[in-house]
Coordinates of C-alpha atoms and ligand atoms in Angstrom, one line a residue:
Chain A
M32 CA 119.4 98.4 23.2
E33 CA 122.5 96.7 21.6
D34 CA 120.2 94.0 20.3
M35 CA 118.5 96.3 17.9
K36 CA 120.5 95.4 14.9
L37 CA 118.5 97.3 12.4
I38 CA 115.9 100.0 13.0
A39 CA 113.5 101.3 10.3
D40 CA 112.4 104.7 11.5
H41 CA 109.3 106.3 9.9
L42 CA 110.2 105.4 6.4
V43 CA 108.3 107.1 3.6
Y44 CA 109.0 106.5 -0.1
E45 CA 107.3 107.6 -3.2
Y46 CA 107.8 106.6 -6.8
N47 CA 107.3 109.0 -9.8
K48 CA 107.6 112.1 -7.7
G49 CA 106.5 115.2 -9.5
T50 CA 104.2 113.6 -11.9
N51 CA 100.5 112.8 -11.8
Q52 CA 101.3 109.1 -11.2
T53 CA 102.9 109.4 -7.8
V54 CA 102.8 106.1 -5.9
R55 CA 103.3 106.1 -2.1
A56 CA 105.0 102.8 -1.8
L57 CA 106.0 103.2 1.8
D58 CA 103.9 105.1 4.3
D59 CA 105.4 105.6 7.7
V60 CA 107.0 102.2 8.2
N61 CA 108.6 101.3 11.5
F62 CA 110.1 98.1 12.9
V63 CA 113.2 96.6 14.5
I64 CA 115.2 93.6 13.5
R65 CA 117.1 91.8 16.2
T66 CA 120.1 89.5 15.8
G67 CA 119.1 85.9 15.1
E68 CA 115.5 86.6 14.2
F69 CA 113.7 84.8 11.4
I70 CA 111.1 87.2 10.0
G71 CA 108.5 86.7 7.3
L72 CA 107.5 89.8 5.4
I73 CA 104.3 89.3 3.6
G74 CA 101.8 91.3 1.7
H75 CA 99.9 91.3 -1.6
T76 CA 101.7 92.1 -4.8
G77 CA 102.3 95.9 -4.9
S78 CA 102.1 96.3 -1.1
G79 CA 105.6 97.7 -1.0
K80 CA 107.7 94.7 0.2
S81 CA 110.4 95.0 -2.5
T82 CA 110.6 98.7 -2.0
L83 CA 111.0 98.2 1.8
V84 CA 113.8 95.6 1.5
Q85 CA 115.7 97.9 -0.9
H86 CA 115.8 100.4 1.9
L87 CA 117.4 97.9 4.3
N88 CA 120.7 98.0 2.5
A89 CA 120.4 101.6 1.4
L90 CA 119.7 101.0 -2.3
L91 CA 116.8 103.4 -2.1
K92 CA 116.9 106.5 0.0
P93 CA 113.7 107.3 1.8
D94 CA 111.9 110.6 1.2
S95 CA 111.7 110.9 5.0
G96 CA 112.7 108.7 7.9
T97 CA 115.8 106.6 8.0
I98 CA 117.5 103.3 8.8
Y99 CA 119.8 102.7 11.7
Y100 CA 122.2 99.8 11.5
D101 CA 124.2 99.0 14.7
G102 CA 123.0 102.4 15.9
A103 CA 124.4 104.4 13.0
D104 CA 122.3 106.3 10.5
V105 CA 123.1 104.7 7.2
F106 CA 121.9 107.7 5.1
E107 CA 124.3 110.1 6.9
K108 CA 127.0 111.6 4.8
G109 CA 130.2 109.5 4.9
Y110 CA 128.5 106.3 6.0
D111 CA 130.1 103.3 4.2
R112 CA 127.0 102.0 2.3
K113 CA 129.1 99.6 0.3
A114 CA 130.1 97.8 3.5
L115 CA 126.5 97.9 4.6
R116 CA 125.5 96.0 1.5
G117 CA 127.9 93.3 2.6
K118 CA 126.3 93.1 6.0
V119 CA 122.7 93.2 4.9
G120 CA 122.8 90.7 2.0
L121 CA 119.8 91.3 -0.3
V122 CA 118.8 88.6 -2.8
F123 CA 116.5 90.2 -5.4
Q124 CA 113.4 88.6 -6.9
Y125 CA 114.5 86.4 -9.8
P126 CA 118.1 86.7 -8.8
E127 CA 119.2 84.4 -11.7
H128 CA 118.6 87.4 -14.0
Q129 CA 121.7 89.1 -12.6
L130 CA 124.2 86.3 -13.4
F131 CA 127.0 87.3 -15.8
E132 CA 130.2 85.4 -15.2
E133 CA 131.6 82.5 -17.2
T134 CA 131.7 80.0 -14.3
V135 CA 129.7 79.5 -11.2
F136 CA 132.8 80.0 -9.1
K137 CA 133.7 83.4 -10.6
E138 CA 130.1 84.4 -10.2
V139 CA 130.1 83.7 -6.5
C140 CA 133.5 85.4 -6.1
Y141 CA 132.1 88.7 -7.4
G142 CA 130.6 89.8 -4.1
P143 CA 133.6 89.1 -1.9
I144 CA 136.0 90.7 -4.4
N145 CA 133.9 93.8 -4.3
M146 CA 134.1 93.7 -0.5
G147 CA 137.9 94.0 -0.9
L148 CA 138.9 90.6 0.5
D149 CA 142.2 89.1 -0.6
T150 CA 142.3 86.4 -3.2
K151 CA 142.7 83.5 -0.9
E152 CA 139.9 84.6 1.4
V153 CA 137.7 85.3 -1.6
E154 CA 138.1 81.8 -2.9
M155 CA 137.6 80.2 0.5
T156 CA 134.4 82.1 1.2
A157 CA 133.1 81.5 -2.3
Y158 CA 133.7 77.8 -2.1
A159 CA 132.1 77.7 1.3
A160 CA 129.1 79.6 0.0
I161 CA 128.6 77.2 -2.9
K162 CA 128.6 74.3 -0.5
R163 CA 126.2 76.1 1.9
V164 CA 123.5 76.4 -0.7
G165 CA 123.9 72.8 -1.5
L166 CA 125.3 72.9 -5.1
P167 CA 127.2 69.9 -6.2
D168 CA 131.0 70.2 -6.8
E169 CA 130.7 69.5 -10.5
C170 CA 128.8 72.8 -10.9
I171 CA 131.7 74.9 -9.8
D172 CA 133.4 75.2 -13.2
Q173 CA 130.2 75.1 -15.3
S174 CA 128.6 78.2 -16.8
P175 CA 125.8 79.4 -14.6
F176 CA 123.7 79.7 -17.7
D177 CA 123.8 75.9 -18.2
L178 CA 122.2 75.2 -14.8
S179 CA 118.5 74.6 -14.1
G180 CA 116.3 77.4 -12.8
G181 CA 116.5 76.3 -9.2
Q182 CA 120.3 75.8 -9.4
K183 CA 120.8 79.3 -10.9
R184 CA 118.9 80.7 -8.1
R185 CA 121.1 78.9 -5.6
V186 CA 124.2 80.4 -7.4
A187 CA 122.7 83.9 -7.0
I188 CA 122.0 83.3 -3.3
A189 CA 125.5 81.9 -2.8
S190 CA 126.9 85.0 -4.4
V191 CA 125.2 87.1 -1.7
L192 CA 126.1 84.6 1.1
A193 CA 129.7 84.8 0.1
M194 CA 129.9 88.3 1.4
K195 CA 129.1 86.9 4.8
P196 CA 126.1 89.0 5.6
E197 CA 124.8 89.4 9.1
I198 CA 121.3 89.7 7.9
L199 CA 120.1 87.8 4.8
V200 CA 117.1 89.3 3.0
L201 CA 115.4 87.2 0.4
D202 CA 112.8 88.8 -1.9
E203 CA 110.3 86.2 -2.9
P204 CA 113.0 83.5 -3.3
T205 CA 110.5 80.8 -4.3
A206 CA 108.7 82.8 -7.1
G207 CA 108.5 80.8 -10.3
L208 CA 109.9 77.5 -8.8
D209 CA 108.0 74.2 -8.9
P210 CA 106.7 72.8 -5.6
K211 CA 109.8 70.6 -5.2
G212 CA 112.2 73.4 -5.9
R213 CA 110.3 75.6 -3.5
D214 CA 110.5 73.0 -0.7
E215 CA 114.2 72.4 -1.3
L216 CA 115.0 76.1 -1.3
L217 CA 113.0 76.8 1.9
S218 CA 114.5 74.0 3.8
M219 CA 118.0 75.1 2.6
I220 CA 117.2 78.5 4.2
V221 CA 116.0 77.0 7.4
E222 CA 119.1 74.9 7.6
L223 CA 121.4 77.9 7.0
R224 CA 119.7 79.6 9.9
E225 CA 119.8 76.6 12.2
K226 CA 123.4 75.9 11.5
E227 CA 124.8 79.4 11.5
G228 CA 122.2 81.5 13.4
I229 CA 122.1 84.0 10.6
T230 CA 119.3 86.6 10.8
V231 CA 116.9 86.1 7.9
V232 CA 114.1 88.2 6.4
L233 CA 112.0 86.2 4.1
V234 CA 109.7 88.1 1.7
S235 CA 106.7 86.3 0.3
H236 CA 103.1 86.8 -0.8
S237 CA 102.3 83.2 0.3
M238 CA 101.3 82.4 3.8
E239 CA 102.1 78.8 3.3
D240 CA 105.7 79.6 2.6
V241 CA 106.3 81.5 5.8
A242 CA 103.9 80.0 8.3
E243 CA 105.9 76.9 8.9
Y244 CA 109.3 78.4 9.5
V245 CA 109.4 82.0 10.7
E246 CA 109.1 83.2 14.2
R247 CA 107.7 86.6 13.5
I248 CA 105.5 87.9 10.6
I249 CA 105.3 91.5 9.4
V250 CA 102.2 92.0 7.2
M251 CA 102.2 94.9 4.8
D252 CA 99.3 96.5 2.9
K253 CA 99.4 99.6 0.7
G254 CA 102.8 100.7 2.0
K255 CA 101.9 100.4 5.7
I256 CA 102.6 97.7 8.3
L257 CA 99.4 96.1 9.3
Y258 CA 100.6 93.5 11.8
D259 CA 103.9 92.7 13.3
D260 CA 103.7 89.7 15.6
V261 CA 104.2 86.0 16.1
P262 CA 102.5 83.8 13.4
K263 CA 99.7 82.6 15.7
A264 CA 98.7 86.1 16.6
V265 CA 98.8 87.3 13.0
F266 CA 96.8 84.3 11.7
S267 CA 94.1 84.9 14.3
H268 CA 93.1 87.8 12.0
A269 CA 92.1 85.5 9.2
E270 CA 89.2 87.8 8.0
E271 CA 91.3 90.9 8.0
L272 CA 94.0 89.1 6.1
E273 CA 91.5 87.9 3.5
A274 CA 90.3 91.5 3.1
I275 CA 93.8 92.5 1.9
G276 CA 94.1 89.6 -0.5
L277 CA 96.0 87.3 1.8
A278 CA 94.9 84.2 3.7
A279 CA 95.8 82.2 6.7
P280 CA 97.4 78.8 6.1
Q281 CA 94.9 76.1 4.9
V282 CA 95.1 74.0 8.0
T283 CA 93.9 77.0 10.0
Y284 CA 90.7 77.0 7.9
I285 CA 90.3 73.2 8.3
L286 CA 90.6 73.6 12.1
K287 CA 88.0 76.4 12.1
D288 CA 85.6 74.3 10.1
L289 CA 86.1 71.4 12.4
K290 CA 85.4 73.6 15.4
A291 CA 82.3 74.8 13.7
A292 CA 81.2 71.2 13.1
G293 CA 81.5 70.5 16.8
F294 CA 85.0 69.1 17.3
D295 CA 86.9 70.5 20.2
V296 CA 90.1 71.5 18.3
D297 CA 92.5 74.4 18.9
T298 CA 92.0 76.8 16.0
T299 CA 95.3 78.6 16.5
G300 CA 97.2 75.8 14.9
I301 CA 99.1 77.0 11.8
T302 CA 101.3 74.1 10.8
L303 CA 100.4 70.6 9.6
A304 CA 102.0 69.1 12.7
E305 CA 100.1 71.3 15.1
A306 CA 96.8 70.5 13.3
K307 CA 97.5 66.8 13.4
E308 CA 98.1 66.9 17.2
T309 CA 95.0 68.9 18.1
I310 CA 92.8 66.9 15.8
L311 CA 94.0 63.6 17.2
Q312 CA 93.5 65.0 20.7
A313 CA 90.0 66.0 19.9
L314 CA 89.2 62.6 18.4
T315 CA 90.6 60.5 21.4
W316 CA 88.8 62.8 23.8
K317 CA 85.6 62.2 22.1
H318 CA 85.8 58.4 22.4
Chain B
M57 CA 119.0 106.5 -11.2
L58 CA 117.9 106.0 -14.8
R59 CA 114.4 107.2 -14.1
D60 CA 115.5 110.6 -15.2
I61 CA 115.6 109.6 -18.8
T62 CA 112.2 110.6 -20.1
I63 CA 112.9 110.5 -23.8
G64 CA 110.5 108.3 -25.7
Q65 CA 108.2 107.6 -22.8
Y66 CA 104.5 108.1 -22.6
Y67 CA 103.1 110.3 -19.9
S68 CA 99.5 109.5 -19.4
A69 CA 97.2 112.4 -18.7
D70 CA 93.9 113.8 -20.1
S71 CA 94.6 116.8 -22.2
V72 CA 93.7 118.2 -25.6
L73 CA 97.1 117.1 -26.9
H74 CA 96.6 113.6 -25.7
R75 CA 93.2 113.3 -27.4
M76 CA 94.5 114.8 -30.6
D77 CA 94.9 112.6 -33.7
P78 CA 98.4 111.3 -33.7
R79 CA 98.8 112.3 -37.4
T80 CA 98.2 115.9 -36.4
K81 CA 100.9 115.6 -33.7
L82 CA 103.3 113.9 -36.0
L83 CA 102.9 116.5 -38.8
G84 CA 102.8 119.3 -36.3
T85 CA 106.0 118.2 -34.8
M86 CA 107.7 118.0 -38.2
I87 CA 106.4 121.5 -39.1
Y88 CA 107.7 122.7 -35.7
L89 CA 111.1 121.1 -36.2
V90 CA 111.4 122.6 -39.7
S91 CA 110.5 126.1 -38.3
L92 CA 113.5 125.9 -36.0
F93 CA 115.9 125.6 -39.0
L94 CA 114.5 128.3 -41.2
F95 CA 116.0 131.4 -39.6
D96 CA 118.9 132.2 -37.3
S97 CA 117.2 135.1 -35.5
A98 CA 116.5 135.7 -31.9
P99 CA 112.9 136.9 -32.3
V100 CA 112.1 133.6 -34.2
Y101 CA 113.5 131.5 -31.4
A102 CA 111.6 133.6 -28.9
L103 CA 108.3 132.9 -30.8
A104 CA 109.2 129.2 -31.1
A105 CA 109.9 129.0 -27.3
V106 CA 106.6 130.8 -26.4
F107 CA 104.7 128.6 -28.8
L108 CA 106.2 125.4 -27.3
G109 CA 105.6 126.7 -23.8
V110 CA 101.9 127.2 -24.5
V111 CA 101.6 123.8 -26.0
I112 CA 103.4 122.2 -23.1
M113 CA 101.0 123.9 -20.8
L114 CA 98.1 122.5 -22.8
S115 CA 99.5 119.0 -22.6
K116 CA 99.4 118.9 -18.8
V117 CA 102.8 117.3 -18.7
P118 CA 104.6 119.0 -15.8
F119 CA 107.4 121.3 -16.9
S120 CA 109.9 119.8 -14.5
Y121 CA 109.2 116.4 -16.1
M122 CA 110.0 117.9 -19.5
V123 CA 113.2 119.5 -18.3
K124 CA 114.3 116.2 -16.7
G125 CA 114.4 114.8 -20.2
L126 CA 117.0 117.4 -21.2
K127 CA 119.4 116.2 -18.5
S128 CA 120.4 113.2 -20.5
I129 CA 121.5 115.3 -23.5
L130 CA 123.3 117.9 -21.3
F131 CA 126.7 116.6 -22.4
L132 CA 125.9 116.7 -26.1
L133 CA 124.5 120.2 -25.6
L134 CA 127.6 121.5 -23.8
F135 CA 129.9 119.9 -26.3
T136 CA 128.1 121.5 -29.3
V137 CA 128.1 124.9 -27.6
F138 CA 131.8 124.7 -26.8
M139 CA 132.8 123.6 -30.3
N140 CA 130.8 126.4 -31.9
M141 CA 132.2 128.9 -29.4
L142 CA 135.8 128.0 -30.1
F143 CA 135.9 127.3 -33.8
V144 CA 133.7 129.8 -35.5
K145 CA 135.9 132.6 -37.0
G146 CA 135.2 136.3 -36.6
E147 CA 135.8 139.2 -34.4
V148 CA 137.8 138.0 -31.4
I149 CA 136.6 139.1 -28.0
W150 CA 138.6 136.8 -25.7
S151 CA 141.6 134.6 -26.4
F152 CA 143.6 132.2 -24.4
W153 CA 146.6 130.3 -25.7
K154 CA 145.5 129.0 -29.1
L155 CA 141.8 129.2 -28.3
Q156 CA 139.7 132.2 -29.5
V157 CA 136.2 133.1 -28.6
T158 CA 134.6 135.3 -31.2
R159 CA 131.4 137.3 -31.3
E160 CA 130.1 135.2 -34.2
G161 CA 131.0 132.1 -32.3
L162 CA 129.1 133.2 -29.2
R163 CA 126.1 134.1 -31.3
K164 CA 126.1 130.9 -33.2
S165 CA 126.5 128.7 -30.2
G166 CA 123.6 130.5 -28.5
F167 CA 121.4 129.7 -31.4
M168 CA 122.6 126.2 -31.5
A169 CA 121.8 125.6 -27.9
A170 CA 118.3 127.2 -28.3
R171 CA 117.6 125.1 -31.4
L172 CA 118.8 121.9 -29.8
I173 CA 116.7 122.4 -26.6
L174 CA 113.6 123.3 -28.5
L175 CA 114.1 120.4 -30.9
I176 CA 114.4 117.9 -28.1
L177 CA 111.5 119.3 -26.0
G178 CA 109.3 119.5 -29.1
S179 CA 109.9 116.0 -30.2
N180 CA 109.7 114.7 -26.6
L181 CA 106.3 116.3 -26.3
M182 CA 105.0 114.2 -29.1
T183 CA 106.1 110.8 -27.6
L184 CA 105.0 112.0 -24.1
T185 CA 101.5 112.6 -25.3
T186 CA 101.1 109.7 -27.8
T187 CA 101.0 106.0 -27.0
P188 CA 103.4 104.0 -29.2
T189 CA 100.5 102.2 -30.8
R190 CA 98.9 105.4 -31.9
L191 CA 102.2 106.8 -33.0
T192 CA 102.7 103.7 -35.2
N193 CA 99.3 104.1 -36.8
A194 CA 100.1 107.7 -37.5
M195 CA 103.5 106.9 -39.1
E196 CA 102.0 104.2 -41.2
S197 CA 99.2 106.4 -42.4
V198 CA 101.5 109.3 -43.1
M199 CA 104.0 107.2 -45.0
K200 CA 101.3 105.3 -47.0
P201 CA 102.2 106.9 -50.3
L202 CA 105.7 105.3 -50.1
K203 CA 104.0 101.9 -50.4
L204 CA 103.8 102.7 -54.1
I205 CA 107.5 102.5 -54.4
K206 CA 107.6 99.2 -52.4
V207 CA 108.8 100.7 -49.1
P208 CA 107.7 98.3 -46.3
V209 CA 105.9 101.0 -44.5
H210 CA 104.0 98.8 -42.1
E211 CA 107.1 96.9 -41.0
I212 CA 109.1 100.1 -40.5
A213 CA 106.3 101.6 -38.4
M214 CA 106.0 98.4 -36.4
M215 CA 109.7 98.2 -35.7
M216 CA 109.7 101.8 -34.5
S217 CA 106.8 101.3 -32.2
I218 CA 108.3 98.2 -30.7
A219 CA 111.6 100.1 -30.2
L220 CA 109.7 102.9 -28.5
R221 CA 107.8 100.5 -26.4
F222 CA 110.9 98.8 -25.2
I223 CA 112.8 101.9 -24.1
P224 CA 111.1 102.2 -20.7
I225 CA 111.1 98.4 -20.2
L226 CA 114.8 98.2 -20.8
L227 CA 115.5 101.2 -18.6
D228 CA 113.5 99.5 -15.9
E229 CA 115.5 96.3 -16.4
T230 CA 118.8 98.2 -16.3
D231 CA 117.8 99.9 -13.1
K232 CA 116.9 96.5 -11.5
I233 CA 120.1 94.8 -12.6
M234 CA 122.2 97.8 -11.4
K235 CA 120.6 97.6 -8.0
A236 CA 121.1 93.8 -7.8
Q237 CA 124.8 94.2 -8.6
L238 CA 125.1 97.1 -6.1
A239 CA 123.6 94.7 -3.5
R240 CA 126.6 92.5 -4.3
G241 CA 129.0 95.3 -3.6
A242 CA 129.4 96.7 -7.1
D243 CA 130.7 100.2 -7.4
F244 CA 129.8 102.2 -10.6
E245 CA 131.0 105.6 -9.4
S246 CA 134.6 105.5 -8.3
G247 CA 137.8 104.8 -10.3
N248 CA 139.0 106.0 -13.6
L249 CA 137.3 105.6 -17.0
I250 CA 138.6 102.1 -17.7
R251 CA 137.5 100.9 -14.2
K252 CA 134.1 102.4 -14.7
A253 CA 133.7 100.8 -18.1
K254 CA 134.7 97.5 -16.6
S255 CA 132.3 97.8 -13.8
M256 CA 129.5 98.0 -16.4
V257 CA 130.1 94.4 -17.6
P258 CA 128.0 92.9 -14.8
V259 CA 125.2 95.1 -15.9
L260 CA 125.5 94.8 -19.7
V261 CA 125.7 91.0 -19.9
P262 CA 122.4 90.4 -18.0
L263 CA 120.8 93.3 -19.9
F264 CA 121.6 91.8 -23.3
I265 CA 120.4 88.4 -22.2
S266 CA 117.2 89.9 -21.0
A267 CA 116.8 91.9 -24.1
F268 CA 117.1 88.8 -26.3
R269 CA 114.8 86.9 -24.1
R270 CA 112.2 89.6 -24.3
A271 CA 112.6 89.9 -28.1
N272 CA 112.2 86.1 -28.4
D273 CA 109.1 86.1 -26.2
L274 CA 107.5 88.9 -28.1
A275 CA 108.2 87.2 -31.5
M276 CA 106.6 84.1 -30.1
A277 CA 103.6 85.9 -28.8
M278 CA 103.1 87.7 -32.1
E279 CA 103.4 84.5 -34.0
A280 CA 101.0 82.8 -31.7
R281 CA 98.5 85.5 -32.6
C282 CA 99.1 84.9 -36.3
Y283 CA 100.8 88.2 -37.0
H284 CA 102.0 88.1 -40.6
G285 CA 102.9 91.7 -41.4
G286 CA 100.8 94.5 -42.7
K287 CA 99.0 92.8 -45.5
G288 CA 95.2 92.7 -45.1
R289 CA 95.5 94.1 -41.6
T290 CA 92.6 96.4 -40.5
Q291 CA 92.3 98.5 -37.4
M292 CA 90.0 98.3 -34.5
K293 CA 90.0 102.1 -34.0
P294 CA 90.8 103.7 -37.4
L295 CA 92.2 107.2 -37.2
K296 CA 89.7 110.0 -37.7
Y297 CA 90.3 113.7 -37.7
A298 CA 88.1 115.8 -35.4
G299 CA 87.4 119.5 -35.1
R300 CA 90.3 120.0 -32.7
D301 CA 92.7 118.6 -35.3
F302 CA 91.6 121.2 -37.9
A303 CA 91.9 123.9 -35.3
A304 CA 95.4 122.6 -34.5
Y305 CA 96.4 122.7 -38.2
A306 CA 95.1 126.3 -38.4
V307 CA 97.2 127.3 -35.3
L308 CA 100.2 125.6 -36.8
L309 CA 99.9 127.5 -40.1
L310 CA 99.5 130.7 -38.2
Y311 CA 102.6 129.9 -36.2
L312 CA 104.6 129.1 -39.4
A313 CA 103.4 132.3 -41.0
G314 CA 104.5 134.2 -37.9
V315 CA 107.9 132.6 -38.0
I316 CA 108.4 133.5 -41.7
V317 CA 107.2 137.1 -41.2
I318 CA 109.4 137.7 -38.2
G319 CA 112.4 135.9 -39.7
K320 CA 112.1 137.9 -43.0
F321 CA 111.2 141.3 -41.8
L322 CA 112.6 141.7 -38.3
Ligands
ADP546 N1 110.3 101.2 -10.3 C1 109.1 101.6 -10.0 N2 108.5 102.7 -10.6 C2 107.3 103.1 -10.2 N3 106.5 102.5 -9.4 C3 107.0 101.4 -8.8 C4 108.3 100.9 -9.1 N4 108.5 99.8 -8.3 C5 107.4 99.6 -7.6 N5 106.4 100.6 -7.9 C6 105.1 100.7 -7.3 O1 105.3 100.7 -5.9 C7 104.3 99.9 -5.2 C8 105.0 98.9 -4.4 O2 105.7 98.0 -5.2 P1 106.6 96.9 -4.7 O3 107.5 97.4 -3.6 O4 107.3 96.2 -5.8 O5 105.6 95.8 -4.0 P2 105.7 94.3 -3.8 O6 107.1 93.9 -3.8 O7 105.0 94.1 -2.5 O8 104.9 93.6 -4.9 C9 103.4 99.3 -6.3 O9 102.3 100.1 -6.4 C10 104.3 99.5 -7.5 O10 103.5 99.6 -8.7
MG547 MG1 108.1 92.5 -5.0

C-alpha cells in the first residue's frame, strides 16, 4: 500500500463545458504510479496525454474523480498544492517557451526560490540541476535565449529538476528536436533515472522513443486508457495500436515479416538488441 | 483560468445569425448601440433588453456563455456605478461622512449599468457569430466610401481582423505559460499588489516573446503568399445580401421606431 505513490482515481475532465464544443479529454482514467517506476505514456495527438499530466500536479481539477499523492487527496481543501508541484515536477511541451530570466542560473533558481528554500540551498540545487542535465559550465551566466534549441530545453528541464521532484513528468520532451538532440535528451533522462532512481513519466506519441527505455507503457486513446502493461505485452497488440494511429517499434514488424518468411524468430522483441539476438539465433540454428 | 474571457471570440454554431451577411450584423450592431444612447428611460431599456434577448436566443449561443463574457468587465461596471452613485448631485437619500447617495445618482447609475451591459452583450454577439474574416470583409465594404479621401480602408480592416484573430491565441498562450510557471512553483494569488505584479513578470516576458514570434511568422507567411495590401485584391466569396438580411433590416427599423416612440411618448 505504501508503495502507491500516486493514484489517479476515476478522472473525468471536459474542456469548453457549457458550450456546443464540449470535449471529453479524460474519460474515467485510473492508474497507479509506484516509486522508482519508468512509465511511458503514449497516445495519438489529442488523446488526452497533456490533459492527464496536468492533473498529476493539480494544475487542472478533474470534473469528477481525484488524485491521491502519498495517500492524501490533493484536491481536498487546504492541501498544499504548491508543495505538490515541487514533488511532481512537470516539464511542459516546448518548455523553452517559458524561459524569462536574464541568465541560465537565475532561470534555474526560479523553482527552488518558489519552494521557499534559503539562498544557499537554492544556489546549490540550481547548480547541481544544471550539471545533471549536462549543460557546460560556460552556459551558466549566459542568457537562456542565446542557447540552441536543445540546450534551452535542458535549461527548462533543469529548472524543474532543481525543485528536487520525486516524480518527473516530461510532456513530449523530444518534440521538435533533431535526431541527435532527441537521442541525447533521452539518454540524459535514462541516466538521471539510473543514477538517482527518480520516478519518471515520459509522454510521447512515438513508440520508438519509449520502447527502448521504459518498463511500463500506458496507452491512451480518446481520453481512455487502452493498455497499461509492460512494453512486450503492449506491443503484442500491433494491429490494435495501428487502428488508433500508433505503431509498434519497427523491429517488431521486421521480426514478424521474418517469421512469416519462415525464419524461427521471437516476434516479441521490441529493441534493436533483442531483435539482433533472436535473428542471429534463428540463423545459426538454421545452419 | 483565462478561458472565461469570451470577448472577441467566435462561437461556431449554425443559426440565422451566423448565416446572416456580416454587413447586416455590423450595421445592425451599430444601430443597436446608438439606440442605447438615445433615451434615458426605463421602458426603452426594457425594450432593448427584450430585443437583445430574442436575438441571443436566435443565435444559439448559450446564455451562460454570453454572461461569462461580462465577468471580465465586472470591475469596470462596478466602478462606473459607484462613481455615478456618489457624485451625481440631487435629492439626498442616504449620506455617510462626506459621501452622499442621491435619488438622481441612483437612477443614473442604474441606467449606466443597464447601458453598459447591453452594449457589451450586443457587440459581443456580433463577434461571437461572425468569423474574423467575414467581419473584415464587412468592415472593408462598409468603409469603402472613405477610400475616396485616401483612408487605407483595407489595411485598417486587415489589422482589426488580425487583432481579433489573435485574442484567443494569445489567451491560450497566456494560459499555457501561467500553467508552466505554476508547475515551477509560481504563486499568482497571494501577497500584496506589488508582489502580485512582480509575479506576473515570468508570464509577461515569455508572452511578449511569443507574440513577437507569432507576428513575425505571420508576416513571413503573408509575404510568402505575395500579400501586398488591398490593391487589386478580389474575394473568393464576395458578400451578397439574401432575403434574411432584408428581413433583418426591417426588424431593426421596427425596433428603432419602437425605441423612438417609447422614448418620446412614454
Ligand atoms: N485548452 C484547451 N481548450 C479546449 N480543448 C482542449 C484544450 N486543450 C486540449 N483540448 C482538447 O482536448 C483533447 C485532448 O488534448 P490533449 O490533452 O492536449 O492531448 P495530447 O496531449 O494527447 O495531444 C483534444 O481533443 C484537444 O483538442
Ligand atoms: Mg500534448
